[in-house]
Structures are given as C-alpha cells and as structure tokens.
Tab-separated table of C-alpha atoms in Angstrom:
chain	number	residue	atom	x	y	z
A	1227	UNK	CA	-0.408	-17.950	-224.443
A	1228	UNK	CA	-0.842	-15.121	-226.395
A	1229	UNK	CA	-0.727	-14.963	-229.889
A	1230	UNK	CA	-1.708	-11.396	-231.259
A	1231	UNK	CA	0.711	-9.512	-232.182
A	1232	UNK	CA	2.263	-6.725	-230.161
A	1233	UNK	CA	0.969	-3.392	-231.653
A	1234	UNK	CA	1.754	-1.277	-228.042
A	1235	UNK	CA	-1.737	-1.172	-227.610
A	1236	UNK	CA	-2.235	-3.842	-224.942
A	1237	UNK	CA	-2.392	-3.824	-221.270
A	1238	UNK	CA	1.372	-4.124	-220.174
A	1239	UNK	CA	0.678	-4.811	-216.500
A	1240	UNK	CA	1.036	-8.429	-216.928
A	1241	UNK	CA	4.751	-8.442	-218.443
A	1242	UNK	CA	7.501	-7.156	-216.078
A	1243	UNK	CA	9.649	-6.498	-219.146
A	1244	UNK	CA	7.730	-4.128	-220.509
A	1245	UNK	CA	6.936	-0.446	-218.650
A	1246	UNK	CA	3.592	0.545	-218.255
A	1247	UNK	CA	1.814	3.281	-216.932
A	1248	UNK	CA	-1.698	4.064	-215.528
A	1249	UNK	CA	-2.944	6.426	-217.826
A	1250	UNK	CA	-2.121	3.585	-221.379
A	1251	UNK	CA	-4.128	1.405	-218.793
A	1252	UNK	CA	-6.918	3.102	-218.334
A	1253	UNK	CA	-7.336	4.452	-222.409
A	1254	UNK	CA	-7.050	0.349	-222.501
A	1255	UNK	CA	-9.833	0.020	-220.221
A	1256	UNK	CA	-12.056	2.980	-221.815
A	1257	UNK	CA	-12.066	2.102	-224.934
A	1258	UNK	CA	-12.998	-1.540	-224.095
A	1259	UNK	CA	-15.943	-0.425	-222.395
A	1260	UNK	CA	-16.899	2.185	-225.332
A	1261	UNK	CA	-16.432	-1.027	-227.344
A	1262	UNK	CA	-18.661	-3.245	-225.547
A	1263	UNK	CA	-21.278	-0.866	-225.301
A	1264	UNK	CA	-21.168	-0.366	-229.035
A	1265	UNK	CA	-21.610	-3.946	-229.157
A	1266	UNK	CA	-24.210	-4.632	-227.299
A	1267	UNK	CA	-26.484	-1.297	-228.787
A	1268	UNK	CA	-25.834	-3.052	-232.810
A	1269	UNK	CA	-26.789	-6.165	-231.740
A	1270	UNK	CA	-30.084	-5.185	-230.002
A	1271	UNK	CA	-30.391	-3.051	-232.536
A	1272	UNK	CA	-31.141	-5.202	-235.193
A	1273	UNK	CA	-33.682	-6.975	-232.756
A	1274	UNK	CA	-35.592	-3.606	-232.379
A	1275	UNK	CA	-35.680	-3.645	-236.397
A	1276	UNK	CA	-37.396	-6.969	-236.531
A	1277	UNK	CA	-39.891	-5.642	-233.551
A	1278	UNK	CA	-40.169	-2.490	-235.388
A	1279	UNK	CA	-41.373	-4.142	-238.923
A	1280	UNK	CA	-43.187	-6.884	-236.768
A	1281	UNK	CA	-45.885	-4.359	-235.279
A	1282	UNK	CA	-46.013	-2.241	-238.308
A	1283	UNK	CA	-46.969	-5.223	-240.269
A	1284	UNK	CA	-49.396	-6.167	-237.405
A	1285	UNK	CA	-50.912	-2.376	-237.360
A	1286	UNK	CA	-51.688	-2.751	-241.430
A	1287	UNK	CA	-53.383	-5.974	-240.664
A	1288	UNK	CA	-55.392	-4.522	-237.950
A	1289	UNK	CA	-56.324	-1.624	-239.912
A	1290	UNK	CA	-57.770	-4.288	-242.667
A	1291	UNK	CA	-59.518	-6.490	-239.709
A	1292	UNK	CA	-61.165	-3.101	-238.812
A	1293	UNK	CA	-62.693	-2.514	-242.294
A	1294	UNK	CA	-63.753	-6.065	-242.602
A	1295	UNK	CA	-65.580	-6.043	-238.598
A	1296	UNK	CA	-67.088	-2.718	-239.979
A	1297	UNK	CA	-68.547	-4.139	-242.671
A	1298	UNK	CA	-70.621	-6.679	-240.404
A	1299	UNK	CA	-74.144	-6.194	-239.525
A	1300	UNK	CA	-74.963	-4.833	-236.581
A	1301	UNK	CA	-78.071	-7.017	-235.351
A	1302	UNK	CA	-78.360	-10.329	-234.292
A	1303	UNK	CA	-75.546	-12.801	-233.833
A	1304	UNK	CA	-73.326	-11.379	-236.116
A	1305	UNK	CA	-74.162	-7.913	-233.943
A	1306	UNK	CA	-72.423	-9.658	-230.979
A	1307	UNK	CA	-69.661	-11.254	-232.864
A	1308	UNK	CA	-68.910	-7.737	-234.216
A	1309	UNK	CA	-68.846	-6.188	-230.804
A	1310	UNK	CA	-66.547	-8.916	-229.449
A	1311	UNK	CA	-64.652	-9.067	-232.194
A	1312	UNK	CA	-64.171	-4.794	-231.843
A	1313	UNK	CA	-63.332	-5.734	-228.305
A	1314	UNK	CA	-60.271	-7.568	-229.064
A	1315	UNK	CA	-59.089	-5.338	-231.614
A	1316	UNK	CA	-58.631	-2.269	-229.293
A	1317	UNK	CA	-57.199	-4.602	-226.543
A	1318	UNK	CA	-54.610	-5.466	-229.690
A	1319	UNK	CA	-54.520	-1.712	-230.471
A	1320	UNK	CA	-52.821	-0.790	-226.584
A	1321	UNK	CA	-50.614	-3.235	-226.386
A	1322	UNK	CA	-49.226	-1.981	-229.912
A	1323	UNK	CA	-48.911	1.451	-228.059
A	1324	UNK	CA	-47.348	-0.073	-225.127
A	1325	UNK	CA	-44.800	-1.565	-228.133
A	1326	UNK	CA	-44.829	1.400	-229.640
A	1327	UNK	CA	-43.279	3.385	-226.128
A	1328	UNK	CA	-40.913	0.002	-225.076
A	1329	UNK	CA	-39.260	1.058	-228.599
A	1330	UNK	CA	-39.575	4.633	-227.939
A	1331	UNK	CA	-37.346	4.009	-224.577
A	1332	UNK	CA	-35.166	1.680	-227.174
A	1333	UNK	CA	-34.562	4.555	-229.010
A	1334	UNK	CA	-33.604	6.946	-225.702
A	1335	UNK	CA	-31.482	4.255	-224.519
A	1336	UNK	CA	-29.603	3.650	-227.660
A	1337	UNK	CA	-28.759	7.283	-227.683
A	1338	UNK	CA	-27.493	7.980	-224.381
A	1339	UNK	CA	-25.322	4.946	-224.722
A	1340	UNK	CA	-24.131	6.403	-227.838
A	1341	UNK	CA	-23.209	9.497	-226.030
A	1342	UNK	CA	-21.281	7.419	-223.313
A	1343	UNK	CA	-18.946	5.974	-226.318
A	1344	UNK	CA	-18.475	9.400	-228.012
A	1345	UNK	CA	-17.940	10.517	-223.989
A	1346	UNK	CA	-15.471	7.683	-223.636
A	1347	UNK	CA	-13.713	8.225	-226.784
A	1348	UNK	CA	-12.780	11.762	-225.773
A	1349	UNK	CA	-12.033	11.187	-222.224
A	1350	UNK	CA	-9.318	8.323	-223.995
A	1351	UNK	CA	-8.095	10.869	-226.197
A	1352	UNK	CA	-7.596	13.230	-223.728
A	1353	UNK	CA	-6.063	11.311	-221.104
A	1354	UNK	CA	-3.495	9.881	-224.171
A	1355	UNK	CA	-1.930	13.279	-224.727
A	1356	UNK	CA	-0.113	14.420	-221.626
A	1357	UNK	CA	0.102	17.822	-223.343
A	1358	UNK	CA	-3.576	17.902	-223.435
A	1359	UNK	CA	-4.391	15.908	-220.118
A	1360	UNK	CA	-2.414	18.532	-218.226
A	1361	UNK	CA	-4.432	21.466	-219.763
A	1362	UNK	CA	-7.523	23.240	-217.477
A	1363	UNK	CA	-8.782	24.709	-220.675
A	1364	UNK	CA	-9.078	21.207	-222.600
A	1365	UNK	CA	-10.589	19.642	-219.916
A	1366	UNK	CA	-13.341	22.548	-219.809
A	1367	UNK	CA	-13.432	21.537	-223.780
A	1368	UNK	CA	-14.122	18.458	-222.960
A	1369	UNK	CA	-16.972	18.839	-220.971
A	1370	UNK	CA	-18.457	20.855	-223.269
A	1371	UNK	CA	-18.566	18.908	-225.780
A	1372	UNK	CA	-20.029	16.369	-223.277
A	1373	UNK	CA	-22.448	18.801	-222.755
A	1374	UNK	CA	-23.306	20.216	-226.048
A	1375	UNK	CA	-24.150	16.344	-226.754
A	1376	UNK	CA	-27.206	15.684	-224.750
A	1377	UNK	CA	-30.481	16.352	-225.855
A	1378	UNK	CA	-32.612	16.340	-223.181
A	1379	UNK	CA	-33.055	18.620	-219.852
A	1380	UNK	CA	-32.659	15.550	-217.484
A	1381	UNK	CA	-29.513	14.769	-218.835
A	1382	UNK	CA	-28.146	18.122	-219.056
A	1383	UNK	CA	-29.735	18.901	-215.428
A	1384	UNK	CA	-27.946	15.541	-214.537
A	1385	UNK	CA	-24.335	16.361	-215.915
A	1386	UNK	CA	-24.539	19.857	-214.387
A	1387	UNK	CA	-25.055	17.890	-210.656
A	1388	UNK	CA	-22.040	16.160	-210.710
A	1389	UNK	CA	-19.525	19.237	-212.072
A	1390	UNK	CA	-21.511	21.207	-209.137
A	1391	UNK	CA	-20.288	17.760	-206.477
A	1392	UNK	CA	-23.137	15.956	-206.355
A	1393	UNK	CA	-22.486	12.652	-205.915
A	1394	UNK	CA	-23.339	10.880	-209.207
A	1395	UNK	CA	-25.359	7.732	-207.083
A	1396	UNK	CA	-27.405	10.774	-205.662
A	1397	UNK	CA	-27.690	12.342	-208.838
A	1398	UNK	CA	-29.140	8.694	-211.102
A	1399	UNK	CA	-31.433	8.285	-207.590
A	1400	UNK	CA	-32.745	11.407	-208.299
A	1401	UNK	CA	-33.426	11.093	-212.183
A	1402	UNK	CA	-35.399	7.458	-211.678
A	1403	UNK	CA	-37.231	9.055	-208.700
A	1404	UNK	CA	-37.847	11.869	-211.455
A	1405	UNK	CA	-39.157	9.426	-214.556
A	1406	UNK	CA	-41.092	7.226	-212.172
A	1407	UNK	CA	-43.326	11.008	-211.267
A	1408	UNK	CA	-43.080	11.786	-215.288
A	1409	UNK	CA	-44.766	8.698	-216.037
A	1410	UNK	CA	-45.026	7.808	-219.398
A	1411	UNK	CA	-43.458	10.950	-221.309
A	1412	UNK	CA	-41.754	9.498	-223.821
A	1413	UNK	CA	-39.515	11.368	-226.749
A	1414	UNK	CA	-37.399	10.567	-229.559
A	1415	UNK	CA	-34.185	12.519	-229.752
C-alpha cells in the first residue's frame, strides 16, 4: 500500500490505469540517482569534517611535542629518549600527510559527484521538455555545460572520448591506468 499522495511525479508503470511513458520514467529514475548521490556525498561529508578537525588538532599537538623534545638534552639517556622520541614524531608526521592526500581525494571525489548531480539534473530537464529533447542545438547546450563544468584535464580529456565513440568502459580503464602512472598528484579543485 501506498500512502503518499499522488503529485504526477511517481513511476506510473505499476498502475494500468494510469498512462505512462518512458521518458517521465527515466527523469524518475535520474533524479533518484542525483538524489542518492547527494546523499551519500552530505553524509560522508560531515565525517571528512570530523577527520579534518581531528588531524588539525593532532598537527598543533605535534607541533607542541616538537618544542618540548627540542628542549631535551642531547647527551646521555635523555639523548636517546630524544632521538626515539623524534623518531616517532616524523613516523606521526607521514601518516598525517598520507591523511592529509586520503582527504585531498575526498575533496576530488566529492566534486565530480557533484558534477554528476548538476549533469543529471540537466539531462532530467532536458529529457522533460519534448520541445527541448527534440532540439540538436540544446543537446549541444547541454554538453557544454557538461563540459564547461569540469575542472580538470582528465575529465575533460575523458568526456571528449566518449562524444568522439569511445566506449565509456574503455575510456574509465584508461583514466585508472592513467592515475595509477600519475602516482600521487593530488589537487583541490
């Protein structure tokens, strides 16, 4: 049983009252996808926050453990204790920077899936207008805009592929195959 109330906005495939058509169905579909990515980026989002104030915290407290280990004597037991203790603080110090670029990627990923909901929300509105869905020169619009949204070469190299007929599993293989050379360049949009 369903008991929302009928706005015309729901799937109508499952009622053979009512008409339907493919193209309500699949601005249906988009926009749930668009939806559940948005979803799923705010709640990881605030996550990252937490991990983001977590190791800032923890870099001010290193930076105060540094001053204090500097301040030890050099000789003797304490010598030794201050090397060690020098020692762990660096070994602290990468795996903040390896924190540091797994909220760099955070920050890549968050904005390519917000592309794909801006993407999706334009496709739906597109496909919704026959007028417009009809229309060579708003399609062209459309993927310009698409376009004139990325930020980076790989994605703009990537979306370029595919109107040229690449296939698009070719054209992802060929992207990771591309970051896994790249190593660890890492940039914030």
């Amino acid at each position: 049983m369903n008991d929302a109330p009928d706005t015309g906005r729901g799937t109508r495939v499952r009622s053979p009252e009512q008409d339907w058509s493919h193209v309500h169905e699949t601005m249906l579909m988009l926009e749930l996808a668009a939806g559940q990515i948005d979803a799923a980026m705010t709640e990881s989002s605030s996550s990252v926050d937490v991990l983001t104030g977590t190791f800032t915290s923890m870099a001010g407290c290193l930076q105060s453990i540094r001053a204090d280990i500097a301040a030890l004597a050099n000789d003797g037991e304490t010598g030794r204790r201050k090397a060690a203790l020098e020692g762990a603080t660096g070994e602290v110090d990468g795996m903040a920077r390896q924190a540091i670029m797994a909220f760099q990627f955070y920050d890549r990923l968050s904005q390519r899936l917000a592309h794909v909901c801006h993407s999706l929300a334009d496709l739906s509105g597109l496909v919704a207008d026959p007028g417009r869905a009809q229309s060579r020169d708003q399609w062209v619009r459309l993927q310009e805009s698409i376009r004139s949204k990325y930020t980076s070469a790989e994605e703009r190299q990537m979306f370029e592929a595919v109107l040229d007929g690449v296939p698009v599993r070719e054209v992802l293989q060929r992207f990771v195959n591309d970051m896994k050379t790249r190593g660890d360049d890492i940039e914030f949009f």
